Every structure is written in C-alpha cells, then in structure tokens.
Coordinates of C-alpha atoms in Angstrom, one line a residue:
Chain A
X1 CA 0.0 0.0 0.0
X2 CA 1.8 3.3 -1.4
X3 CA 0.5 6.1 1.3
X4 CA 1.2 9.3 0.3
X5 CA 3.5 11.4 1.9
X6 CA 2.7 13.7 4.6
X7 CA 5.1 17.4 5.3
X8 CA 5.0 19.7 7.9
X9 CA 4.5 23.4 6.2
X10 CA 4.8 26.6 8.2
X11 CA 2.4 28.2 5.6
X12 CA -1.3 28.8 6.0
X13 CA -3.4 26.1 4.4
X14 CA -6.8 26.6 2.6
X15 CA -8.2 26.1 -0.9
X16 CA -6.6 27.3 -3.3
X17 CA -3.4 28.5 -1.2
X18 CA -0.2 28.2 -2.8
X19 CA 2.5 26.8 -0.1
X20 CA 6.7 27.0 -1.3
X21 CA 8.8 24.3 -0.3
X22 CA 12.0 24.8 1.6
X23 CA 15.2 23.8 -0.2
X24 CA 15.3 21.0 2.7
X25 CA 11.5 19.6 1.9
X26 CA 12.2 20.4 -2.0
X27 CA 15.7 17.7 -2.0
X28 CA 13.7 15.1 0.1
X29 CA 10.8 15.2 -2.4
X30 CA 12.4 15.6 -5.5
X31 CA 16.0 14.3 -4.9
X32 CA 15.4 11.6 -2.7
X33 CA 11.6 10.4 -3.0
X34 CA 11.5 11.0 -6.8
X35 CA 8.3 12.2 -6.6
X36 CA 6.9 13.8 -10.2
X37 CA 4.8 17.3 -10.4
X38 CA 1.0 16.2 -10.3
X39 CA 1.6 14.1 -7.5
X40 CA -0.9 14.5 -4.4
X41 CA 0.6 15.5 -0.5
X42 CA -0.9 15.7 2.8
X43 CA -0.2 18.7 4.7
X44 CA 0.1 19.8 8.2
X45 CA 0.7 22.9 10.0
X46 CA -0.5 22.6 13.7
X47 CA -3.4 25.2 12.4
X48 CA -5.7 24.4 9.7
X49 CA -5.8 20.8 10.0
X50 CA -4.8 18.5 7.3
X51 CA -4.9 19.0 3.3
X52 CA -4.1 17.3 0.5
X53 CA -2.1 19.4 -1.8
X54 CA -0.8 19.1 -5.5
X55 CA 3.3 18.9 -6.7
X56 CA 3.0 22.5 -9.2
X57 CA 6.5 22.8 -9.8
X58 CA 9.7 21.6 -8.2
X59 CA 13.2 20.8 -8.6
X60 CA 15.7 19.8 -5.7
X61 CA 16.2 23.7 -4.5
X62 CA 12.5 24.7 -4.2
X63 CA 9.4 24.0 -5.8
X64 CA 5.2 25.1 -4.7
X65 CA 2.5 22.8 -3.5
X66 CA -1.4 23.9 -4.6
X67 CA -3.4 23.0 -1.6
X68 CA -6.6 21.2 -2.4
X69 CA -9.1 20.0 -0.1
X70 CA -9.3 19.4 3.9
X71 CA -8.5 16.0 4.8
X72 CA -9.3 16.0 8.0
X73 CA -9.9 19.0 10.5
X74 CA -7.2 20.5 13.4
X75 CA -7.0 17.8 16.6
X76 CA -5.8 20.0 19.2
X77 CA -4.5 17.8 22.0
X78 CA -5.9 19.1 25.6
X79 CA -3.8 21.5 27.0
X80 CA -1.4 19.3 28.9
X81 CA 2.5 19.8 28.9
X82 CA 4.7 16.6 29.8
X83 CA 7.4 17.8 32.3
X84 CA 10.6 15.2 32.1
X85 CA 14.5 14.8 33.0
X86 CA 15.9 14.2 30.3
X87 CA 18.1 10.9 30.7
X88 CA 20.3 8.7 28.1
X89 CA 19.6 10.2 24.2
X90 CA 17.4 7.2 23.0
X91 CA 15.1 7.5 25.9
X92 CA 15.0 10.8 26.0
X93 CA 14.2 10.2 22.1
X94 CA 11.6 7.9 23.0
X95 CA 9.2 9.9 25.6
X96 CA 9.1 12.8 23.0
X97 CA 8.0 10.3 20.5
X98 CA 5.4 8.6 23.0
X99 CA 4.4 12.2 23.9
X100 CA 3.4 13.4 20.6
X101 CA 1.6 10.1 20.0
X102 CA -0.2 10.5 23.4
X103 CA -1.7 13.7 22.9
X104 CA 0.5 16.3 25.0
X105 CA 0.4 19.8 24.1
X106 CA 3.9 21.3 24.8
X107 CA 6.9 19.2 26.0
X108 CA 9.6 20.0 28.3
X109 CA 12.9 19.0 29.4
X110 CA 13.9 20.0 33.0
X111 CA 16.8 19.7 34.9
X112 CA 16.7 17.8 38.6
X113 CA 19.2 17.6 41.0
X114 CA 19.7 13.7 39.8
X115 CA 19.7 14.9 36.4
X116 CA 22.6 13.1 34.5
X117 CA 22.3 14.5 31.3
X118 CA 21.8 18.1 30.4
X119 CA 23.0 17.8 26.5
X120 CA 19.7 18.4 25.0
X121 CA 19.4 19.6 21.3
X122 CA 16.2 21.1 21.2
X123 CA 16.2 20.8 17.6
X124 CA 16.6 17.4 16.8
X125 CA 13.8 17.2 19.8
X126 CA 11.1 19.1 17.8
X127 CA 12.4 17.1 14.7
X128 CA 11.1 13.9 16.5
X129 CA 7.9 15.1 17.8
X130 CA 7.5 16.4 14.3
X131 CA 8.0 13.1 12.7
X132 CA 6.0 11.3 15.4
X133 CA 2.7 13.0 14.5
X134 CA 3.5 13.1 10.9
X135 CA 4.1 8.7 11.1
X136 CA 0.2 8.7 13.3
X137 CA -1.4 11.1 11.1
X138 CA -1.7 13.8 13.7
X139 CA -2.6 17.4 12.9
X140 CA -1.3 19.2 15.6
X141 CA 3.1 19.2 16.4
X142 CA 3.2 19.5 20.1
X143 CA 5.9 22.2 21.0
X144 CA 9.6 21.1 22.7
X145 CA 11.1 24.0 24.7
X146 CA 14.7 24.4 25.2
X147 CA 15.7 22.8 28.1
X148 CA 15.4 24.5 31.7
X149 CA 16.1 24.3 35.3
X150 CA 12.8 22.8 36.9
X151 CA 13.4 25.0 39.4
X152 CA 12.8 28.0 37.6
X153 CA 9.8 26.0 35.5
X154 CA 8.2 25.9 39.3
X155 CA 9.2 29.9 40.2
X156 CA 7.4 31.3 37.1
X157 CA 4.7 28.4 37.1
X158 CA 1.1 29.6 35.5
X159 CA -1.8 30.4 37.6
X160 CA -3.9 27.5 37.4
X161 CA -2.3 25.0 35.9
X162 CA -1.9 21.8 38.2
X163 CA 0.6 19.1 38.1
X164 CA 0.0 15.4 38.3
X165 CA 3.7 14.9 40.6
X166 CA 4.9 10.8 39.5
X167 CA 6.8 10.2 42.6
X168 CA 8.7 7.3 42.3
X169 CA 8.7 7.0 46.1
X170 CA 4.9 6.6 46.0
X171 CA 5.4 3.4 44.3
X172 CA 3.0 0.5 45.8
X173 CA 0.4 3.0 47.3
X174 CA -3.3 2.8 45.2
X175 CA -2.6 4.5 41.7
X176 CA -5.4 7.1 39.8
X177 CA -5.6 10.4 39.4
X178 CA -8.8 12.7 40.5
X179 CA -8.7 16.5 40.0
X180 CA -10.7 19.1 37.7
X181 CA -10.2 19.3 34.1
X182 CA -8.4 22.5 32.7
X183 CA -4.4 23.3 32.0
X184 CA -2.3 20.7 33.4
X185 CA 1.5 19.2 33.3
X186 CA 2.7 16.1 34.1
X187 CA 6.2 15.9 35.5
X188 CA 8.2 12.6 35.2
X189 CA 11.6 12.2 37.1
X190 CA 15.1 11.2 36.4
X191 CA 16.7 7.9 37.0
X192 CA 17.7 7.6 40.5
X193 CA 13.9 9.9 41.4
X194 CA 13.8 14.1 42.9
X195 CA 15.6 14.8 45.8
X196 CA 14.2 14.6 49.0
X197 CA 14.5 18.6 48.6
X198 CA 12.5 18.6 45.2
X199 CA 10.2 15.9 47.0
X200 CA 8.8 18.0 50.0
X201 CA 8.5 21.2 47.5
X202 CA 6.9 19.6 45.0
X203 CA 4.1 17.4 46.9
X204 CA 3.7 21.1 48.7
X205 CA 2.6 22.9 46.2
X206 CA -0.6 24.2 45.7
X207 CA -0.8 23.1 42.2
X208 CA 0.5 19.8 42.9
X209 CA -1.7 16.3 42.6
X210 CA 0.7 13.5 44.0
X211 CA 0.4 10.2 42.4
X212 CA 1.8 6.8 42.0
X213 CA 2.2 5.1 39.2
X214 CA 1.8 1.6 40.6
X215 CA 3.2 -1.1 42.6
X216 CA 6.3 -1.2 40.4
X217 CA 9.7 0.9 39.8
X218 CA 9.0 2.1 36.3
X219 CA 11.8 3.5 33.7
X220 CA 11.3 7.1 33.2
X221 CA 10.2 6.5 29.6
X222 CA 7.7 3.5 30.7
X223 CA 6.2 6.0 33.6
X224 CA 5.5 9.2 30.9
X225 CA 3.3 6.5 28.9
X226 CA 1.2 5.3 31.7
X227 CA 0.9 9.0 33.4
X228 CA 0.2 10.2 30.2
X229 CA -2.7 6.9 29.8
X230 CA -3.8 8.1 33.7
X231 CA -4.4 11.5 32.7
X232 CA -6.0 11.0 29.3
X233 CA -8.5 8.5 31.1
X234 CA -9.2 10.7 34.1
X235 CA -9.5 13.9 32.4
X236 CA -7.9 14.3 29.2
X237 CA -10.0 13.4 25.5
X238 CA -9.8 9.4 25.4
X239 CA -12.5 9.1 28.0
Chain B
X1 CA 25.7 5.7 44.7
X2 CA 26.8 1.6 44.2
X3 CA 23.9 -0.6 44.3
X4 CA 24.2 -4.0 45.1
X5 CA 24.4 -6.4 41.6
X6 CA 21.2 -8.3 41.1
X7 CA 21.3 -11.7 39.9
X8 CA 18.7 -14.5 38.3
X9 CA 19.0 -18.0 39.0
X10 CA 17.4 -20.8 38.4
X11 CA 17.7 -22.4 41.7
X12 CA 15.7 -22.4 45.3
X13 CA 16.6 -19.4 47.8
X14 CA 16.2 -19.7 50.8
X15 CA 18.5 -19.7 54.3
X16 CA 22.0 -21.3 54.2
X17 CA 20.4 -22.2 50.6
X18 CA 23.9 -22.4 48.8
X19 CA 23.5 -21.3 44.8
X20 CA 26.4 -22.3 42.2
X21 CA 26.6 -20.3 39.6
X22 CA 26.5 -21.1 35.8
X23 CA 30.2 -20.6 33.6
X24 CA 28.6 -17.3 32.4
X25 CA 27.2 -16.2 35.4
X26 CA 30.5 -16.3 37.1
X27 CA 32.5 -14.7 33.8
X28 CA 30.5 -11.8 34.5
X29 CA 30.7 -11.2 38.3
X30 CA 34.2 -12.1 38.8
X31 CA 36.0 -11.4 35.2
X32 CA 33.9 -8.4 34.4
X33 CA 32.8 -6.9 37.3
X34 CA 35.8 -8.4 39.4
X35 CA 33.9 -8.7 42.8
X36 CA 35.5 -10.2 45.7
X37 CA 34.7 -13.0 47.6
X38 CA 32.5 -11.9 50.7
X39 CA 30.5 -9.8 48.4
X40 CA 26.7 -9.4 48.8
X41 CA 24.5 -9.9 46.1
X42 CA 20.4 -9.6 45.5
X43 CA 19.3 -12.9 43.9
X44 CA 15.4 -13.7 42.4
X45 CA 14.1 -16.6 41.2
X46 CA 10.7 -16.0 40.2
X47 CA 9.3 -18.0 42.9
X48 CA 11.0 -17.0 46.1
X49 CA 11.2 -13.4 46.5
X50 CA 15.0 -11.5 47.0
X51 CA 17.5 -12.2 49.0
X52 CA 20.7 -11.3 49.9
X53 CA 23.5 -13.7 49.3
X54 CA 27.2 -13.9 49.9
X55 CA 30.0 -14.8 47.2
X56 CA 31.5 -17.8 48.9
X57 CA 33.9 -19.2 46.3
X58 CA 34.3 -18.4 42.7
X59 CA 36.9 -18.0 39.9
X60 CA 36.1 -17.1 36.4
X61 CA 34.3 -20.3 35.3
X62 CA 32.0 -21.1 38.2
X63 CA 31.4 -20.2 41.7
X64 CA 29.1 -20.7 45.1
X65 CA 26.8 -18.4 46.6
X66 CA 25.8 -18.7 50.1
X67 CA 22.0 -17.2 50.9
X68 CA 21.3 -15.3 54.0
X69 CA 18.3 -13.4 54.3
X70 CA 14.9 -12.3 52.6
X71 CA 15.0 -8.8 51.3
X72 CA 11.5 -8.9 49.4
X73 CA 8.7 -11.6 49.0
X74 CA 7.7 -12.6 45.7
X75 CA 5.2 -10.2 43.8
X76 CA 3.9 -12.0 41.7
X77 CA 2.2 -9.9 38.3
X78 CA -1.6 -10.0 37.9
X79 CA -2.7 -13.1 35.9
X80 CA -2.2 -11.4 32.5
X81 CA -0.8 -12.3 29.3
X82 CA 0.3 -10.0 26.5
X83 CA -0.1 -10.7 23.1
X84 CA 1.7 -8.6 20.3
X85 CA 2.7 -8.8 16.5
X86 CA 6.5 -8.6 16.4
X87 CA 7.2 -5.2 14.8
X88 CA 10.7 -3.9 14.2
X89 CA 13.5 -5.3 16.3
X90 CA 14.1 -2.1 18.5
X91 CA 10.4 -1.8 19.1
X92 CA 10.2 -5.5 19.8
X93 CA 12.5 -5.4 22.3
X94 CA 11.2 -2.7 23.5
X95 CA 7.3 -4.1 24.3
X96 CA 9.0 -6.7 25.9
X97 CA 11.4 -4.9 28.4
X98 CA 7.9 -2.4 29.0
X99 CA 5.7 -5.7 29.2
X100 CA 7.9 -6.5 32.2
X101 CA 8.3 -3.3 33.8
X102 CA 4.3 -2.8 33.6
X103 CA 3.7 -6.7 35.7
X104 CA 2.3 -8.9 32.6
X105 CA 3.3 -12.3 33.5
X106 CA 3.5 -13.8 30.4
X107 CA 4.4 -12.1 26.7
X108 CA 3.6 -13.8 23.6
X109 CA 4.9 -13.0 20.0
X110 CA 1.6 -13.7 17.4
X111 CA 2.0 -13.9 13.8
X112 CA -1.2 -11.9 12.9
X113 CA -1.5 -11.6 8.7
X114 CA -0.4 -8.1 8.3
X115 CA 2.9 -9.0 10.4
X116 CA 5.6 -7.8 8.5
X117 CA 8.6 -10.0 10.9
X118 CA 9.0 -13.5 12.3
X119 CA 12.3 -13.5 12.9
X120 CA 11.7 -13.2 16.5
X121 CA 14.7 -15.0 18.9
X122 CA 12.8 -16.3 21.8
X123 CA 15.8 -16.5 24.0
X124 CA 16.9 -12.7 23.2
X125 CA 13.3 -11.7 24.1
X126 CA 13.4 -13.9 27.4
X127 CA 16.8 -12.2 28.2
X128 CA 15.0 -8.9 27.6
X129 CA 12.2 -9.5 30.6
X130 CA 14.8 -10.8 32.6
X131 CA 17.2 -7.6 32.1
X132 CA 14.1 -5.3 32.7
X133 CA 13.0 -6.8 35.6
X134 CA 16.0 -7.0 37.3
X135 CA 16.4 -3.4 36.1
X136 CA 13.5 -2.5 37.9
X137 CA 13.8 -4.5 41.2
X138 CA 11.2 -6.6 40.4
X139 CA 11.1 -11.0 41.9
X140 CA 9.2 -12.1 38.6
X141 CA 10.6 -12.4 35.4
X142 CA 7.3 -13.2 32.7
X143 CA 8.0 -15.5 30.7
X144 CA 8.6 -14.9 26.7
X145 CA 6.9 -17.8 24.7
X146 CA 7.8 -18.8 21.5
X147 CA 6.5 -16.7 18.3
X148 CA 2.7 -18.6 17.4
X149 CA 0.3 -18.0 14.7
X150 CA -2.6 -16.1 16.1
X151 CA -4.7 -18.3 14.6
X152 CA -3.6 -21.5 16.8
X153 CA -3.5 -19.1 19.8
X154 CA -6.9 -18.6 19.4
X155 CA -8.0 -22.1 18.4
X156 CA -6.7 -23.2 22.1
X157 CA -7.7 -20.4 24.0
X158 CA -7.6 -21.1 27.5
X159 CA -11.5 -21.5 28.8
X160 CA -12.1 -18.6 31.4
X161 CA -9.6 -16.0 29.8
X162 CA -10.2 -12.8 28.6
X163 CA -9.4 -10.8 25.8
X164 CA -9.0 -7.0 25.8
X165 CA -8.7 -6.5 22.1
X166 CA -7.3 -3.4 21.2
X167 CA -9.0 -2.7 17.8
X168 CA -6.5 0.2 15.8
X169 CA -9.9 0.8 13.6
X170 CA -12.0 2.2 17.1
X171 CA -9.5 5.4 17.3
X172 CA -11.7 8.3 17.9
X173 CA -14.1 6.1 20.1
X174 CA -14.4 6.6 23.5
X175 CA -11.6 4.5 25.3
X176 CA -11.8 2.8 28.9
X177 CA -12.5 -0.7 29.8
X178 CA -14.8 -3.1 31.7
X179 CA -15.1 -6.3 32.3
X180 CA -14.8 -8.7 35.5
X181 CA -11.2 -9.8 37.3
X182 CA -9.9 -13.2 36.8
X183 CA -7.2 -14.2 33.6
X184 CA -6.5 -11.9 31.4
X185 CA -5.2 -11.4 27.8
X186 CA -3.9 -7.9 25.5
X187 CA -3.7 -8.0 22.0
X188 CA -2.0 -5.3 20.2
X189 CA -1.7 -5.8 16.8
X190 CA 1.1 -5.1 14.0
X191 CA 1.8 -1.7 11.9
X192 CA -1.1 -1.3 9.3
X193 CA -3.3 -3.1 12.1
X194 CA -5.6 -6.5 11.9
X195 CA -7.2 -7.8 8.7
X196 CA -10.8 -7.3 8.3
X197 CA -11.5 -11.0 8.5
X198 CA -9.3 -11.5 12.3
X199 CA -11.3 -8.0 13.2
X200 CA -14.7 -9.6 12.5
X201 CA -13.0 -12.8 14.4
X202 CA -11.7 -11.3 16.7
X203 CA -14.6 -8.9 18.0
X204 CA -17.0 -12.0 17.7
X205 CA -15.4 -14.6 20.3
X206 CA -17.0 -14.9 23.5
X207 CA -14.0 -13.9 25.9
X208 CA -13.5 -10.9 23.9
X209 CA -13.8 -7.1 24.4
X210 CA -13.3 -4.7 22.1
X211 CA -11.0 -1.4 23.2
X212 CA -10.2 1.4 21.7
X213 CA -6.8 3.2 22.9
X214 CA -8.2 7.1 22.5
X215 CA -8.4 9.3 19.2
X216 CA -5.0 9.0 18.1
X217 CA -3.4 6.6 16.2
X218 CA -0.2 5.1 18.2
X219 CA 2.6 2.8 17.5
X220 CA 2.4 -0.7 18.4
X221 CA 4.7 -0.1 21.2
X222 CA 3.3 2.8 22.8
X223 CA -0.3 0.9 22.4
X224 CA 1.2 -1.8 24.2
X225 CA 2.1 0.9 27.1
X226 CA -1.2 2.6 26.9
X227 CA -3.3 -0.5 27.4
X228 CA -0.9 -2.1 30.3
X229 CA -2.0 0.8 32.7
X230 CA -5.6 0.8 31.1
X231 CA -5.7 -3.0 32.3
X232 CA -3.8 -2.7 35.5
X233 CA -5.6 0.2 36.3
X234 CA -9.1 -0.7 35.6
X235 CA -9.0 -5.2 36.8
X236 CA -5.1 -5.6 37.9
X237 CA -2.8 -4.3 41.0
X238 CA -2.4 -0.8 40.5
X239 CA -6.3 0.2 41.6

C-alpha cells in the first residue's frame, strides 16, 4: 500500500493557497523520493488541519504545493505539557515520541538535581515530535522547549495550571488520578527519582496532585506513557 | 551511589540455601565486574522473592553463593498475558522490556496476517524480561513464549480467559474498559493493524472485548504501554 507522503509546512493552508517548499523539503521530495509534479501531499501545519495538496512545480532547491481539499480537520491535543528529566539520548528520544503520539500539548525537558544528562538539542527534539505526529497522522506538532532548570519552571509556574507529581517513592500506594479538568502538566523524574528537597517542594505545592504510578519501579520513559494513559482516562480526551 | 548487583538464577533461595553459579554467570561477576569474595548480592528466582546472598567461592568459570536473608517476597504480576505482533527489532525489544516493567506475566509473540517479521529470537526476548525486571527490582521475570500463529493461539484459547482486544480501527471512540477480574489477555496488533476478517474474528469470540486506545493513532509499542496501565488500572494491582 503506497500512502502518500505527509510534510510539515509553516504556511497557511486553505483552498486554493499556494505553499513554497524549503530547499530542505524540495531535495527530500524531488532528490530523494523521486516524486513527479501532479503528484498529491498531505499537509500539516499545527493550524488548519490537514490538506491534500498538489506537486506545481519543483526541482531539488525549491518547488510550490497547490493546496486542495481538507483532509481532516485541526485535533488539538488538551492542553497538557509533559514535564521530564531528560536521561540517556534514545530515551530521552523515546518519551518525546510517545508524547506526541499520546496527545501532549507542549513538552519540556527540565533539569533535577539527579539529572545526568543536560545535553539536549532542542532541535533534533522538535524534529522527533515532528515526525511522530506526521508517522500517526496527527494534525497538531506539540511544542519542545529548550531545556530549563525545573526549578525556575516551578518559580514562574502559570496560575492555574496543576501538576500530576509521579513520585517514584509513592510506588506501591493505590494508583489514579482525581482533579478538575483545565491546564495541566505532568512531570516525570530522572533515573535515581527528585531529591528529597524537590520531593517536600513539590508534593507542597498548591498546584501539585501526587500520584503513584503503581506497585512497580517504572523506567522514566515507561512511567510518561502510563501518566500520560492516567491523565487522558481521568480527564484528558480518550474518555 | 553503588547498588548492590542483582542476579537471576534458576535455583531455590532460601536460608543457608547455597547457589552455584552457571560458567557465564561467574564470567561476569568475577572477570567483568571483578567482585571479591565476601560480596553481597540480590538474587530472584521468580518463585521466592530476593534475598541477599554472599560470594562464597568463585573464579572465572563457576562459583558458590551462600544465601542469607529475605530482602523482598515474591510479587507476583496479575494473571495477565500480553499478546503482540512482532514489529521492528528495536520496538520489539522494547514491548518486551515495557511488558515486564508494567507486571504482565507472560508475553507472547503472534503472527497476525499483516505481520511484516518472524524472525523473533525467543531467547533474546526472554533475556529482555529478565534484564528489565532485574532493572527494575522486580522477583518475577514473565515468561517470553515462543513466536505462534494467532490463529492457533486462538483455536486453544484457554477457557475462562479474557481478551481485551485493542482494535487500531475504534481510534476516535471513547476508550476505557470493563469487564470482571480473573485471567487476562492484551492484544496489540502489528503496523497497518488486523485484517478485516481476524477483526470480525476477533470482535466476535465470547472472551473478547473490544478497546479502543483514544483518538489518536499510536505505534504498536506505545499501544502496548497505553493498554498495560488501562488494564492494571481498571481489573489488575495498580487500583
């Protein structure tokens, strides 16, 4: 089954709209792909949903797409942000993947005191949350930030947003999450869990909902799937 | 912070229980990791808990441990198998080691008609669980059957045990899950999903309900993660 091929554009879309390729898009389509003018896209741009649009003209430096028809309306994810440490590169890979797929809105490295990695290229981040909704047929490219200090995330945090707090050393009590719908972030720990500093901060904040995420230490990447599962259930757009 | 080396054997634990170890075994804790003789380790078994145990002789091609106390019971997973289409290698491996992070107790490779890879190695798979559970301080290791036809899985399916079909074509539908404790069984299927004839199969046997895992579309591996915690959270031992 030949599926077509599906690009990220940050160009409006609607009928009739004309979109240019960058040089990059232009060499994968035409240089690598092969792909002759007349032949039919998918486009996304996080705004106006999905369209198919037509090859016009294009050579392996640049080329213009003719948008045609919807294809399937703007998903918005809730407005949920996926708080992590980052830890070893294919992991940290992995849960920006997973959160793409899972519905998070904006995703953000932190750093913890445990945290033993702080080499994050934000780039090749997006790049992955980009290709993760283009491979599931998403709509909407959830944002990566650059990475920051948690503790500063937690000075400057947003009036009413809460935060589902995985604490690894809640693991064994009764898991589930209860709370009110509206903003929310999740925030996932490093290897080797938060201080016992971040601990009594974080479970003391107002904003905070602490959970556990079962009877069973979870790898960071295995616990931001089933928080992000818990909060989609509980109060997110899969229940 | 150096935590103690955890080891599986396939031998009772229990006091004064003395343990030899196998050729490899002993390669890697005295050649490799060069421990001395008086060392404690963490041994599992699947069957009776942890517990500490003392190097009391070894060289590079065997060895005796010497058991001494009970550090954890067994916990034993929820009666739950989980049945998946081998995918890629690195997302094969990958259900597995999350299979056993999340408690299934047993994970089965099914060759469904859209799976695009049978060349699964049972004993890499099984080496898999075991690494991930010993990873994560678990006493069970699942066990990692040999690849099957779905088809003859289904012809002998256990009397009394449930199937919580996860059915790629409900996306968009509203996802949760009921149904009464006792045995259990996932089913995630392959990239490009179930044929319409094991769908219709599928949906219509008795033990079977149909799931859908939210309004986005999600890799075979992150489904698998998703419908772990929906399971364990709705009929298994995180609730």
């Amino acid at each position: 089954m030949a599926s077509k091929v599906r690009l990220f554009v940050d160009h409006p879309l609607g009928e009739g709209q004309l979109v240019p390729l960058t040089r990059e898009q232009a060499n994968y389509l035409f240089a690598v792909m092969r792909l002759p003018v007349g032949t039919v896209l998918s486009l996304i741009n996080s705004r106006d949903g999905e369209w198919d649009a037509e090859i016009a003209e294009g050579n392996k430096r640049g080329g213009v797409l003719a948008c045609q028809a919807q294809t399937k309306p703007l998903q918005m994810p809730p407005d949920l942000w996926l708080l992590f440490a980052p830890i070893k590169k294919a992991r940290t890979d992995f849960i920006v993947e997973k959160a793409a797929e899972m519905g998070a809105a904006k995703i953000m490295p932190v750093l913890t005191e445990f945290t033993n990695s702080d080499r994050v290229r934000q780039d090749k981040l997006q790049a992955h949350a980009l290709e993760a909704t283009e491979q599931c047929g998403g709509t909407y490219v959830p944002e990566v930030s650059e990475v920051q200090k948690l503790d500063s995330v937690l000075r400057d945090w947003p009036e009413g947003r809460q935060l589902m707090f995985c604490d690894e050393a809640r693991v064994g009590e009764r898991a589930g999450l209860s709370g009110s719908a509206g903003p929310w972030a999740i925030l996932i720990g490093p290897e080797g869990g938060f201080s016992e500093a971040e601990r009594i901060r974080l479970a003391a904040l107002p904003c905070s909902t602490v959970v556990s995420l079962g009877p069973r230490i979870l790898r960071a990447d295995t616990a931001a799937v089933a928080a992000l599962t818990m909060w989609q259930m509980a109060l997110g757009d899969w229940g």
